[in-house]
PDB file of C-alpha atoms in Angstrom:
ATOM      1  CA  LYS G   2       0.018  -0.025  -0.019  1.00  0.00           C
ATOM      2  CA  ASP G   3       3.032   2.290   0.386  1.00  0.00           C
ATOM      3  CA  ILE G   4       4.534   1.508  -3.047  1.00  0.00           C
ATOM      4  CA  GLU G   5       3.520   5.104  -4.265  1.00  0.00           C
ATOM      5  CA  LYS G   6       6.186   6.517  -1.873  1.00  0.00           C
ATOM      6  CA  PHE G   7       8.949   5.097  -4.099  1.00  0.00           C
ATOM      7  CA  GLN G   8       7.684   7.340  -6.947  1.00  0.00           C
ATOM      8  CA  LYS G   9       9.960  10.200  -5.730  1.00  0.00           C
ATOM      9  CA  PHE G  10      13.142   8.073  -6.205  1.00  0.00           C
ATOM     10  CA  ASP G  11      15.101   7.673  -9.443  1.00  0.00           C
ATOM     11  CA  ILE G  12      16.701   4.391  -8.378  1.00  0.00           C
ATOM     12  CA  VAL G  13      15.702   1.885  -5.610  1.00  0.00           C
ATOM     13  CA  HIS G  14      18.547  -0.590  -4.723  1.00  0.00           C
ATOM     14  CA  SER G  15      17.882  -3.550  -2.452  1.00  0.00           C
ATOM     15  CA  TYR G  16      20.693  -5.508  -0.923  1.00  0.00           C
ATOM     16  CA  PRO G  17      18.331  -8.192   0.694  1.00  0.00           C
ATOM     17  CA  MET G  18      17.278 -10.581  -2.043  1.00  0.00           C
ATOM     18  CA  HIS G  19      14.068 -11.536  -0.255  1.00  0.00           C
ATOM     19  CA  LEU G  20      12.609  -8.197  -1.227  1.00  0.00           C
ATOM     20  CA  LEU G  21      12.437  -9.306  -4.881  1.00  0.00           C
ATOM     21  CA  PRO G  22       8.610  -9.311  -4.916  1.00  0.00           C
ATOM     22  CA  THR G  23       8.395  -5.791  -3.574  1.00  0.00           C
ATOM     23  CA  MET G  24      11.075  -4.547  -5.945  1.00  0.00           C
ATOM     24  CA  ALA G  25       9.228  -6.078  -8.790  1.00  0.00           C
ATOM     25  CA  LYS G  26       6.073  -4.247  -7.657  1.00  0.00           C
ATOM     26  CA  ILE G  27       7.996  -0.962  -7.383  1.00  0.00           C
ATOM     27  CA  SER G  28       9.261  -1.507 -10.894  1.00  0.00           C
ATOM     28  CA  LYS G  29       5.820  -2.136 -12.277  1.00  0.00           C
ATOM     29  CA  GLU G  30       3.863   0.601 -10.459  1.00  0.00           C
ATOM     30  CA  THR G  31       6.348   3.481 -10.308  1.00  0.00           C
ATOM     31  CA  SER G  32       8.876   5.139 -12.635  1.00  0.00           C
ATOM     32  CA  ALA G  33      11.776   4.226 -10.309  1.00  0.00           C
ATOM     33  CA  LYS G  34      14.556   2.075 -11.709  1.00  0.00           C
ATOM     34  CA  THR G  35      15.277  -1.054  -9.556  1.00  0.00           C
ATOM     35  CA  MET G  36      18.501  -2.948  -8.723  1.00  0.00           C
ATOM     36  CA  ILE G  37      18.981  -6.075  -6.536  1.00  0.00           C
ATOM     37  CA  SER G  38      22.222  -7.392  -5.281  1.00  0.00           C
ATOM     38  CA  LEU G  39      22.725 -11.145  -5.871  1.00  0.00           C
ATOM     39  CA  ASN G  40      24.525 -11.715  -2.568  1.00  0.00           C
ATOM     40  CA  GLY G  41      23.491 -15.353  -2.130  1.00  0.00           C
ATOM     41  CA  TYR G  42      21.633 -18.142  -3.867  1.00  0.00           C
ATOM     42  CA  ARG G  43      18.392 -18.244  -1.930  1.00  0.00           C
ATOM     43  CA  ARG G  44      16.434 -17.110  -4.984  1.00  0.00           C
ATOM     44  CA  ILE G  45      17.614 -20.083  -6.939  1.00  0.00           C
ATOM     45  CA  CYS G  46      18.312 -22.730  -4.077  1.00  0.00           C
ATOM     46  CA  PRO G  47      16.135 -23.195  -0.972  1.00  0.00           C
ATOM     47  CA  LYS G  48      19.343 -24.050   1.025  1.00  0.00           C
ATOM     48  CA  ASN G  49      21.063 -20.919  -0.243  1.00  0.00           C
ATOM     49  CA  ASP G  50      24.313 -22.869  -0.946  1.00  0.00           C
ATOM     50  CA  LEU G  51      23.783 -24.733  -4.205  1.00  0.00           C
ATOM     51  CA  GLN G  52      25.124 -27.799  -2.553  1.00  0.00           C
ATOM     52  CA  TYR G  53      23.012 -30.840  -3.739  1.00  0.00           C
ATOM     53  CA  LEU G  54      22.862 -33.352  -0.684  1.00  0.00           C
ATOM     54  CA  ASN G  55      25.756 -31.261   0.763  1.00  0.00           C
ATOM     55  CA  GLU G  56      27.985 -33.234  -1.625  1.00  0.00           C
ATOM     56  CA  HIS G  57      28.433 -31.353  -4.959  1.00  0.00           C
ATOM     57  CA  ASN G  58      27.505 -28.163  -6.723  1.00  0.00           C
ATOM     58  CA  CYS G  59      24.036 -27.906  -8.076  1.00  0.00           C
ATOM     59  CA  ARG G  60      23.090 -26.215 -11.372  1.00  0.00           C
ATOM     60  CA  ASP G  61      19.376 -26.728 -11.660  1.00  0.00           C
ATOM     61  CA  ASN G  62      16.284 -26.828  -9.464  1.00  0.00           C
ATOM     62  CA  GLY G  63      12.939 -28.349  -9.315  1.00  0.00           C
ATOM     63  CA  LEU G  64      10.212 -29.537  -6.834  1.00  0.00           C
ATOM     64  CA  LEU G  65      11.274 -33.165  -6.606  1.00  0.00           C
ATOM     65  CA  LYS G  66      15.033 -32.527  -6.613  1.00  0.00           C
ATOM     66  CA  CYS G  67      14.869 -29.678  -4.010  1.00  0.00           C
ATOM     67  CA  THR G  68      12.485 -31.479  -1.622  1.00  0.00           C
ATOM     68  CA  SER G  69      14.625 -34.654  -1.761  1.00  0.00           C
ATOM     69  CA  CYS G  70      17.703 -32.485  -0.894  1.00  0.00           C
ATOM     70  CA  ILE G  71      15.877 -30.560   1.912  1.00  0.00           C
ATOM     71  CA  ALA G  72      14.570 -33.824   3.545  1.00  0.00           C
ATOM     72  CA  ARG G  73      18.068 -35.441   3.446  1.00  0.00           C
ATOM     73  CA  THR G  74      20.153 -32.569   4.689  1.00  0.00           C
ATOM     74  CA  SER G  75      18.156 -30.669   7.303  1.00  0.00           C
ATOM     75  CA  VAL G  76      19.208 -32.829  10.156  1.00  0.00           C
ATOM     76  CA  GLU G  77      22.914 -32.693   9.187  1.00  0.00           C
ATOM     77  CA  ASP G  78      22.838 -28.865   8.814  1.00  0.00           C
ATOM     78  CA  SER G  79      21.038 -27.910  11.980  1.00  0.00           C
ATOM     79  CA  GLY G  80      19.937 -30.967  13.990  1.00  0.00           C
ATOM     80  CA  SER G  81      16.334 -29.772  13.648  1.00  0.00           C
ATOM     81  CA  THR G  82      14.607 -31.653  10.809  1.00  0.00           C
ATOM     82  CA  LEU G  83      11.091 -30.099  11.059  1.00  0.00           C
ATOM     83  CA  ARG G  84      12.051 -26.487  11.608  1.00  0.00           C
ATOM     84  CA  THR G  85      14.818 -26.333   9.127  1.00  0.00           C
ATOM     85  CA  ALA G  86      12.929 -28.308   6.529  1.00  0.00           C
ATOM     86  CA  ALA G  87       9.818 -26.254   6.912  1.00  0.00           C
ATOM     87  CA  GLY G  88      11.867 -23.044   6.386  1.00  0.00           C
ATOM     88  CA  ARG G  89      13.582 -24.419   3.311  1.00  0.00           C
ATOM     89  CA  LEU G  90      10.322 -25.568   1.798  1.00  0.00           C
ATOM     90  CA  GLY G  91       9.039 -22.134   2.280  1.00  0.00           C
ATOM     91  CA  ASN G  92      12.182 -20.838   0.453  1.00  0.00           C
ATOM     92  CA  PHE G  93      11.283 -23.043  -2.400  1.00  0.00           C
ATOM     93  CA  LYS G  94       8.196 -20.926  -2.954  1.00  0.00           C
ATOM     94  CA  LEU G  95      10.491 -17.980  -3.150  1.00  0.00           C
ATOM     95  CA  VAL G  96      12.524 -19.839  -5.801  1.00  0.00           C
ATOM     96  CA  SER G  97       9.420 -20.510  -7.824  1.00  0.00           C
ATOM     97  CA  ASP G  98       8.076 -16.904  -7.519  1.00  0.00           C
ATOM     98  CA  THR G  99      11.490 -15.626  -8.705  1.00  0.00           C
ATOM     99  CA  LYS G 100      10.907 -16.788 -12.210  1.00  0.00           C
ATOM    100  CA  GLN G 101       7.844 -14.534 -12.402  1.00  0.00           C
ATOM    101  CA  ASP G 102       9.341 -11.484 -10.680  1.00  0.00           C
ATOM    102  CA  TRP G 103      12.908 -11.169 -11.921  1.00  0.00           C
ATOM    103  CA  LYS G 104      12.081  -9.921 -15.329  1.00  0.00           C
ATOM    104  CA  TYR G 105      10.656  -6.762 -13.855  1.00  0.00           C
ATOM    105  CA  ILE G 106      14.027  -5.756 -12.283  1.00  0.00           C
ATOM    106  CA  ASP G 107      15.938  -3.279 -14.278  1.00  0.00           C
ATOM    107  CA  LYS G 108      19.460  -4.369 -12.955  1.00  0.00           C
ATOM    108  CA  PHE G 109      21.082  -7.089 -10.910  1.00  0.00           C
ATOM    109  CA  HIS G 110      24.318  -6.644  -9.040  1.00  0.00           C
ATOM    110  CA  ALA G 111      26.633  -9.690  -8.911  1.00  0.00           C
ATOM    111  CA  GLN G 112      29.705  -9.573  -6.699  1.00  0.00           C
ATOM    112  CA  SER G 113      31.855 -11.596  -9.136  1.00  0.00           C
ATOM    113  CA  PRO G 114      31.886 -12.893 -12.689  1.00  0.00           C
ATOM    114  CA  HIS G 115      31.241 -16.419 -11.195  1.00  0.00           C
ATOM    115  CA  VAL G 116      28.035 -15.383  -9.483  1.00  0.00           C
ATOM    116  CA  LYS G 117      26.897 -13.815 -12.823  1.00  0.00           C
ATOM    117  CA  SER G 118      27.614 -17.036 -14.589  1.00  0.00           C
ATOM    118  CA  ILE G 119      25.712 -19.152 -12.106  1.00  0.00           C
ATOM    119  CA  TYR G 120      22.604 -16.979 -12.309  1.00  0.00           C
ATOM    120  CA  ASN G 121      22.762 -17.046 -16.037  1.00  0.00           C
ATOM    121  CA  GLN G 122      22.736 -20.819 -15.880  1.00  0.00           C
ATOM    122  CA  PHE G 123      19.391 -20.505 -13.895  1.00  0.00           C
ATOM    123  CA  GLY G 124      17.849 -18.420 -16.533  1.00  0.00           C
ATOM    124  CA  PHE G 125      18.779 -14.738 -15.491  1.00  0.00           C
ATOM    125  CA  ASN G 126      19.542 -12.401 -18.406  1.00  0.00           C
ATOM    126  CA  THR G 127      23.343 -11.846 -18.522  1.00  0.00           C
ATOM    127  CA  GLU G 128      22.974  -8.352 -19.951  1.00  0.00           C
ATOM    128  CA  ALA G 129      20.888  -7.336 -16.896  1.00  0.00           C
ATOM    129  CA  ILE G 130      23.643  -8.323 -14.436  1.00  0.00           C
ATOM    130  CA  SER G 131      26.642  -5.994 -13.661  1.00  0.00           C
ATOM    131  CA  VAL G 132      29.647  -7.095 -11.600  1.00  0.00           C
ATOM    132  CA  ILE G 133      30.833  -4.992  -8.797  1.00  0.00           C
ATOM    133  CA  PRO G 134      32.959  -6.713  -6.012  1.00  0.00           C
ATOM    134  CA  ASN G 135      32.401  -6.551  -2.308  1.00  0.00           C
ATOM    135  CA  ILE G 136      33.626  -3.432  -0.465  1.00  0.00           C
ATOM    136  CA  LEU G 137      36.369  -3.534   2.214  1.00  0.00           C
ATOM    137  CA  ASP G 138      35.658  -2.277   5.676  1.00  0.00           C
ATOM    138  CA  GLU G 139      38.791  -0.242   6.354  1.00  0.00           C
ATOM    139  CA  ILE G 140      38.908  -1.008  10.030  1.00  0.00           C
ATOM    140  CA  PHE G 141      40.881  -4.186   8.725  1.00  0.00           C
ATOM    141  CA  CYS G 142      43.590  -2.038   7.203  1.00  0.00           C
ATOM    142  CA  VAL G 143      46.111  -2.622  10.030  1.00  0.00           C
ATOM    143  CA  ASP G 144      49.796  -3.214  10.229  1.00  0.00           C
ATOM    144  CA  HIS G 145      50.803  -6.914  10.214  1.00  0.00           C
ATOM    145  CA  VAL G 146      52.541  -7.897  13.481  1.00  0.00           C
ATOM    146  CA  SER G 147      53.354 -11.643  13.010  1.00  0.00           C
ATOM    147  CA  THR G 148      56.932 -12.545  12.187  1.00  0.00           C
ATOM    148  CA  PHE G 149      56.358 -15.383   9.710  1.00  0.00           C
ATOM    149  CA  SER G 150      58.551 -17.665  11.681  1.00  0.00           C
ATOM    150  CA  GLU G 151      58.088 -20.766  13.978  1.00  0.00           C
ATOM    151  CA  PRO G 152      55.945 -21.439  15.673  1.00  0.00           C
ATOM    152  CA  TYR G 153      53.769 -20.475  12.683  1.00  0.00           C
ATOM    153  CA  LYS G 154      50.332 -19.198  13.589  1.00  0.00           C
ATOM    154  CA  PHE G 155      47.422 -20.311  11.375  1.00  0.00           C
ATOM    155  CA  LEU G 156      43.935 -18.864  11.442  1.00  0.00           C
ATOM    156  CA  TYR G 157      40.389 -19.775  10.368  1.00  0.00           C
ATOM    157  CA  VAL G 158      37.507 -17.262  10.756  1.00  0.00           C
ATOM    158  CA  GLY G 159      33.944 -18.024   9.823  1.00  0.00           C
ATOM    159  CA  ASP G 160      30.914 -20.158  10.605  1.00  0.00           C
ATOM    160  CA  LEU G 161      31.513 -23.731  11.800  1.00  0.00           C
ATOM    161  CA  ASN G 162      29.380 -25.494   9.248  1.00  0.00           C
ATOM    162  CA  LYS G 163      29.982 -28.175   6.599  1.00  0.00           C
ATOM    163  CA  ARG G 164      29.756 -25.918   3.544  1.00  0.00           C
ATOM    164  CA  LYS G 165      32.678 -23.894   5.047  1.00  0.00           C
ATOM    165  CA  GLY G 166      34.668 -27.137   4.980  1.00  0.00           C
ATOM    166  CA  VAL G 167      35.614 -26.795   8.712  1.00  0.00           C
ATOM    167  CA  GLN G 168      35.369 -30.587   9.124  1.00  0.00           C
ATOM    168  CA  LYS G 169      38.632 -30.768   7.224  1.00  0.00           C
ATOM    169  CA  LEU G 170      40.548 -28.524   9.648  1.00  0.00           C
ATOM    170  CA  PRO G 171      41.518 -31.186  12.156  1.00  0.00           C
ATOM    171  CA  LYS G 172      42.918 -33.573   9.534  1.00  0.00           C
ATOM    172  CA  ILE G 173      44.682 -30.696   7.836  1.00  0.00           C
ATOM    173  CA  ALA G 174      46.353 -29.773  11.121  1.00  0.00           C
ATOM    174  CA  GLU G 175      47.332 -33.336  11.723  1.00  0.00           C
ATOM    175  CA  LEU G 176      48.926 -33.624   8.296  1.00  0.00           C
ATOM    176  CA  ILE G 177      50.902 -30.390   8.807  1.00  0.00           C
ATOM    177  CA  ASP G 178      52.029 -31.664  12.198  1.00  0.00           C
ATOM    178  CA  LYS G 179      53.340 -34.824  10.521  1.00  0.00           C
ATOM    179  CA  LYS G 180      55.485 -32.638   8.276  1.00  0.00           C
ATOM    180  CA  GLY G 181      57.387 -31.442  11.300  1.00  0.00           C
ATOM    181  CA  ILE G 182      56.188 -27.877  11.216  1.00  0.00           C
ATOM    182  CA  ASP G 183      55.901 -26.094  14.500  1.00  0.00           C
ATOM    183  CA  PHE G 184      52.513 -24.313  14.444  1.00  0.00           C
ATOM    184  CA  THR G 185      49.196 -23.448  16.174  1.00  0.00           C
ATOM    185  CA  LEU G 186      45.775 -23.058  14.487  1.00  0.00           C
ATOM    186  CA  SER G 187      43.166 -20.820  15.944  1.00  0.00           C
ATOM    187  CA  ILE G 188      39.506 -21.547  14.887  1.00  0.00           C
ATOM    188  CA  VAL G 189      37.366 -18.387  15.225  1.00  0.00           C
ATOM    189  CA  GLY G 190      33.691 -18.755  14.897  1.00  0.00           C
ATOM    190  CA  ASP G 191      30.650 -20.696  16.090  1.00  0.00           C
ATOM    191  CA  GLY G 192      28.237 -23.233  14.521  1.00  0.00           C
ATOM    192  CA  ASN G 193      26.637 -26.692  14.496  1.00  0.00           C
ATOM    193  CA  MET G 194      30.052 -28.412  13.949  1.00  0.00           C
ATOM    194  CA  LYS G 195      31.710 -27.113  17.001  1.00  0.00           C
ATOM    195  CA  ASN G 196      31.278 -30.256  19.037  1.00  0.00           C
ATOM    196  CA  TYR G 197      32.421 -32.425  16.137  1.00  0.00           C
ATOM    197  CA  LEU G 198      35.528 -30.425  15.807  1.00  0.00           C
ATOM    198  CA  SER G 199      36.312 -30.542  19.540  1.00  0.00           C
ATOM    199  CA  LYS G 200      36.048 -34.378  19.546  1.00  0.00           C
ATOM    200  CA  ARG G 201      37.992 -34.657  16.348  1.00  0.00           C
ATOM    201  CA  ILE G 202      40.832 -32.541  17.610  1.00  0.00           C
ATOM    202  CA  SER G 203      40.984 -34.545  20.802  1.00  0.00           C
ATOM    203  CA  ASN G 204      40.974 -37.885  18.951  1.00  0.00           C
ATOM    204  CA  LEU G 205      43.706 -36.888  16.622  1.00  0.00           C
ATOM    205  CA  GLY G 206      45.868 -35.810  19.534  1.00  0.00           C
ATOM    206  CA  ILE G 207      46.372 -32.253  18.272  1.00  0.00           C
ATOM    207  CA  ALA G 208      44.668 -30.330  21.124  1.00  0.00           C
ATOM    208  CA  ASN G 209      47.977 -28.624  21.960  1.00  0.00           C
ATOM    209  CA  GLN G 210      48.189 -27.084  18.458  1.00  0.00           C
ATOM    210  CA  VAL G 211      44.462 -26.407  17.670  1.00  0.00           C
ATOM    211  CA  SER G 212      42.167 -24.284  19.606  1.00  0.00           C
ATOM    212  CA  ILE G 213      38.508 -23.331  19.103  1.00  0.00           C
ATOM    213  CA  GLU G 214      38.110 -19.656  20.053  1.00  0.00           C
ATOM    214  CA  GLY G 215      34.346 -19.210  19.579  1.00  0.00           C
ATOM    215  CA  ARG G 216      33.019 -15.957  18.288  1.00  0.00           C
ATOM    216  CA  VAL G 217      35.143 -12.853  18.484  1.00  0.00           C
ATOM    217  CA  PRO G 218      33.749  -9.340  18.559  1.00  0.00           C
ATOM    218  CA  TYR G 219      33.818  -7.724  15.058  1.00  0.00           C
ATOM    219  CA  GLN G 220      35.885  -4.801  16.206  1.00  0.00           C
ATOM    220  CA  GLU G 221      38.577  -7.150  17.497  1.00  0.00           C
ATOM    221  CA  LEU G 222      38.954  -9.214  14.359  1.00  0.00           C
ATOM    222  CA  PRO G 223      41.597  -7.037  12.630  1.00  0.00           C
ATOM    223  CA  LYS G 224      44.198  -7.778  15.345  1.00  0.00           C
ATOM    224  CA  TRP G 225      43.337 -11.484  15.054  1.00  0.00           C
ATOM    225  CA  TYR G 226      44.175 -11.420  11.379  1.00  0.00           C
ATOM    226  CA  ALA G 227      47.368  -9.198  11.922  1.00  0.00           C
ATOM    227  CA  LYS G 228      48.900 -11.545  14.578  1.00  0.00           C
ATOM    228  CA  HIS G 229      48.575 -14.692  12.449  1.00  0.00           C
ATOM    229  CA  ASP G 230      50.935 -15.812   9.653  1.00  0.00           C
ATOM    230  CA  LEU G 231      48.492 -17.485   7.371  1.00  0.00           C
ATOM    231  CA  PHE G 232      44.604 -17.690   6.887  1.00  0.00           C
ATOM    232  CA  VAL G 233      43.465 -21.221   6.025  1.00  0.00           C
ATOM    233  CA  TYR G 234      40.079 -21.757   4.225  1.00  0.00           C
ATOM    234  CA  PRO G 235      38.869 -25.286   3.318  1.00  0.00           C
ATOM    235  CA  GLY G 236      35.467 -24.199   1.961  1.00  0.00           C
ATOM    236  CA  ILE G 237      33.502 -26.506  -0.390  1.00  0.00           C
ATOM    237  CA  TRP G 238      30.671 -24.319  -1.671  1.00  0.00           C
ATOM    238  CA  ASP G 239      30.714 -21.511  -4.376  1.00  0.00           C
ATOM    239  CA  GLU G 240      30.777 -18.657  -1.863  1.00  0.00           C
ATOM    240  CA  PRO G 241      29.631 -15.480  -3.814  1.00  0.00           C
ATOM    241  CA  PHE G 242      32.270 -13.249  -2.331  1.00  0.00           C
ATOM    242  CA  ALA G 243      33.531 -13.896   1.263  1.00  0.00           C
ATOM    243  CA  ARG G 244      34.647 -10.752   2.981  1.00  0.00           C
ATOM    244  CA  VAL G 245      37.099 -12.708   5.107  1.00  0.00           C
ATOM    245  CA  PHE G 246      39.620 -12.870   2.291  1.00  0.00           C
ATOM    246  CA  LEU G 247      39.594  -9.022   2.059  1.00  0.00           C
ATOM    247  CA  GLU G 248      39.768  -8.682   5.757  1.00  0.00           C
ATOM    248  CA  SER G 249      42.778 -11.069   5.959  1.00  0.00           C
ATOM    249  CA  MET G 250      44.615  -9.492   3.137  1.00  0.00           C
ATOM    250  CA  ALA G 251      43.941  -5.925   4.559  1.00  0.00           C
ATOM    251  CA  ALA G 252      45.876  -7.059   7.596  1.00  0.00           C
ATOM    252  CA  GLY G 253      48.685  -8.469   5.466  1.00  0.00           C
ATOM    253  CA  THR G 254      47.835 -12.063   6.128  1.00  0.00           C
ATOM    254  CA  PRO G 255      48.190 -14.432   3.175  1.00  0.00           C
ATOM    255  CA  VAL G 256      45.700 -17.091   2.409  1.00  0.00           C
ATOM    256  CA  VAL G 257      45.690 -20.738   1.381  1.00  0.00           C
ATOM    257  CA  ALA G 258      42.182 -21.682   0.284  1.00  0.00           C
ATOM    258  CA  SER G 259      40.023 -24.229  -1.635  1.00  0.00           C
ATOM    259  CA  ASN G 260      39.645 -23.086  -5.290  1.00  0.00           C
ATOM    260  CA  VAL G 261      35.967 -22.598  -5.141  1.00  0.00           C
ATOM    261  CA  GLY G 262      33.788 -19.789  -6.347  1.00  0.00           C
ATOM    262  CA  THR G 263      35.803 -16.664  -7.141  1.00  0.00           C
ATOM    263  CA  ILE G 264      38.483 -17.069  -4.518  1.00  0.00           C
ATOM    264  CA  GLU G 265      41.526 -17.238  -6.889  1.00  0.00           C
ATOM    265  CA  GLU G 266      40.415 -13.817  -8.452  1.00  0.00           C
ATOM    266  CA  ILE G 267      40.040 -12.201  -4.996  1.00  0.00           C
ATOM    267  CA  LEU G 268      43.445 -13.388  -3.737  1.00  0.00           C
ATOM    268  CA  GLY G 269      45.599 -12.612  -6.701  1.00  0.00           C
ATOM    269  CA  ASN G 270      49.212 -13.100  -5.573  1.00  0.00           C
ATOM    270  CA  GLY G 271      48.157 -12.523  -1.863  1.00  0.00           C
ATOM    271  CA  GLY G 272      47.523 -16.177  -1.461  1.00  0.00           C
ATOM    272  CA  THR G 273      47.200 -19.581  -3.268  1.00  0.00           C
ATOM    273  CA  VAL G 274      44.355 -22.000  -3.908  1.00  0.00           C
ATOM    274  CA  THR G 275      44.200 -25.705  -3.959  1.00  0.00           C
ATOM    275  CA  SER G 276      41.867 -28.514  -4.943  1.00  0.00           C
ATOM    276  CA  GLY G 277      40.337 -28.198  -1.420  1.00  0.00           C
ATOM    277  CA  SER G 278      41.317 -31.669  -0.199  1.00  0.00           C
ATOM    278  CA  GLU G 279      43.025 -31.935   3.232  1.00  0.00           C
ATOM    279  CA  GLU G 280      46.124 -33.258   1.632  1.00  0.00           C
ATOM    280  CA  SER G 281      46.278 -30.503  -0.929  1.00  0.00           C
ATOM    281  CA  ILE G 282      45.762 -27.791   1.621  1.00  0.00           C
ATOM    282  CA  ALA G 283      48.454 -29.261   3.998  1.00  0.00           C
ATOM    283  CA  GLU G 284      50.815 -29.567   1.105  1.00  0.00           C
ATOM    284  CA  GLU G 285      50.306 -25.965   0.041  1.00  0.00           C
ATOM    285  CA  VAL G 286      50.684 -24.705   3.643  1.00  0.00           C
ATOM    286  CA  ALA G 287      54.004 -26.557   3.845  1.00  0.00           C
ATOM    287  CA  ARG G 288      55.186 -25.365   0.458  1.00  0.00           C
ATOM    288  CA  VAL G 289      54.728 -21.613   1.132  1.00  0.00           C
ATOM    289  CA  ILE G 290      56.551 -22.032   4.506  1.00  0.00           C
ATOM    290  CA  TYR G 291      59.418 -24.093   3.120  1.00  0.00           C
ATOM    291  CA  ASP G 292      59.852 -21.823   0.043  1.00  0.00           C
ATOM    292  CA  LYS G 293      59.633 -18.775   2.338  1.00  0.00           C
ATOM    293  CA  LYS G 294      56.760 -17.225   0.373  1.00  0.00           C
ATOM    294  CA  LEU G 295      54.740 -15.701   3.318  1.00  0.00           C
ATOM    295  CA  GLU G 296      56.388 -12.275   3.584  1.00  0.00           C
ATOM    296  CA  ASN G 297      56.145 -11.673  -0.168  1.00  0.00           C
ATOM    297  CA  GLN G 298      52.526 -12.830  -0.272  1.00  0.00           C
ATOM    298  CA  SER G 299      51.845 -10.459   2.680  1.00  0.00           C
ATOM    299  CA  LYS G 300      53.029  -7.612   0.602  1.00  0.00           C
ATOM    300  CA  ASN G 301      51.102  -8.643  -2.429  1.00  0.00           C
ATOM    301  CA  ALA G 302      48.003  -9.037  -0.202  1.00  0.00           C
ATOM    302  CA  TYR G 303      48.319  -5.341   0.855  1.00  0.00           C
ATOM    303  CA  SER G 304      48.590  -4.306  -2.759  1.00  0.00           C
ATOM    304  CA  LYS G 305      45.723  -6.469  -4.157  1.00  0.00           C
ATOM    305  CA  VAL G 306      43.219  -5.321  -1.483  1.00  0.00           C
ATOM    306  CA  GLU G 307      43.561  -1.767  -2.816  1.00  0.00           C
ATOM    307  CA  GLU G 308      41.030  -2.805  -5.492  1.00  0.00           C
ATOM    308  CA  TYR G 309      38.358  -3.208  -2.881  1.00  0.00           C
ATOM    309  CA  MET G 310      38.730   0.114  -1.087  1.00  0.00           C
ATOM    310  CA  PRO G 311      35.469   2.041  -0.537  1.00  0.00           C
ATOM    311  CA  SER G 312      36.346   4.922  -2.830  1.00  0.00           C
ATOM    312  CA  LYS G 313      36.944   2.555  -5.852  1.00  0.00           C
ATOM    313  CA  ILE G 314      33.863   0.421  -5.160  1.00  0.00           C
ATOM    314  CA  ILE G 315      31.562   3.371  -4.610  1.00  0.00           C
ATOM    315  CA  ASP G 316      32.751   4.966  -7.920  1.00  0.00           C
ATOM    316  CA  GLN G 317      31.690   1.703  -9.723  1.00  0.00           C
ATOM    317  CA  PHE G 318      28.180   1.870  -8.171  1.00  0.00           C
ATOM    318  CA  ILE G 319      27.844   5.557  -9.099  1.00  0.00           C
ATOM    319  CA  ARG G 320      28.659   4.756 -12.684  1.00  0.00           C
ATOM    320  CA  GLU G 321      26.160   1.945 -12.702  1.00  0.00           C
ATOM    321  CA  TYR G 322      23.395   4.114 -11.274  1.00  0.00           C
ATOM    322  CA  LYS G 323      24.142   6.714 -13.783  1.00  0.00           C
ATOM    323  CA  ASN G 324      24.037   4.230 -16.603  1.00  0.00           C
ATOM    324  CA  MET G 325      20.655   3.045 -15.393  1.00  0.00           C
ATOM    325  CA  GLN G 326      19.257   6.606 -15.851  1.00  0.00           C
ATOM    326  CA  TYR G 327      21.153   7.465 -18.995  1.00  0.00           C
ATOM    327  CA  PRO G 328      22.090   4.200 -20.650  1.00  0.00           C
ATOM    328  CA  HIS G 329      23.589   5.691 -23.780  1.00  0.00           C
ATOM    329  CA  THR G 330      25.967   8.038 -22.044  1.00  0.00           C
ATOM    330  CA  SER G 331      29.631   7.406 -21.362  1.00  0.00           C
ATOM    331  CA  TYR G 332      31.210   8.300 -17.961  1.00  0.00           C
TER     332      TYR G 332
END
């Protein structure tokens, strides 16, 4: 009933994707141009991760396929079958409605070419999708304070769930330990795999090297990155654009990560990617240490992260907004 209020705006940009129906209505009933950020996959996947059965990437959806996946993964993901399954079934309606609403949106914002490609596979018009990366929060631009020497200090920051690949961290740590490297691994975050990680760490006999720190206040995260030598990310899903990589690089902390989504593009020479297996990540960690790559990667990380500074990203949005209003004008 308040849609007419949007008539006074030239452009309405929604970051939350769940507002797609409202945005479509604004587009149909007012003269305002509309843009939506594709900051997740909820509009094409009820689980929001495009992980079919939590095992491999999914590139299509449908009632039978999605309901089967929801039924078989809800307990694993949250331990609450009915509540989680009900929420995801509700999300499937959003997926279905998307096919009717997306055509009314003037522009979509993807955070990487990879995200743009995925949405194109699900029927979105490529020409309607512009790519602008995530913006860096400058509180993470701090001096690096670790010495890149033994005992090496490794770090993971993020949710403790399967799609982040955290179940691989204990084995990765064990394999690094067997290579004779003196190290510690700090796991910062919380989630449904916390108890599993604690037991696995204990069973592998690496409790002296690996600690689960729980959640850390956002304002304190910069110093956590800065005091560690290497950020380790074993993710398994096509993350749209994780800010943790920008945060780590802004603090001069190199990254070793699974080669999923658009991670390789984000890192540049500020880190390296692997196949994502426990063995490949442990091998790469050992390689950058033995080849004395960390300090050089730290300098590269500082340089690379300049691309994501607020001034540069904001300029890209301004150009895009202007082009939406005056599509045949060069800026």
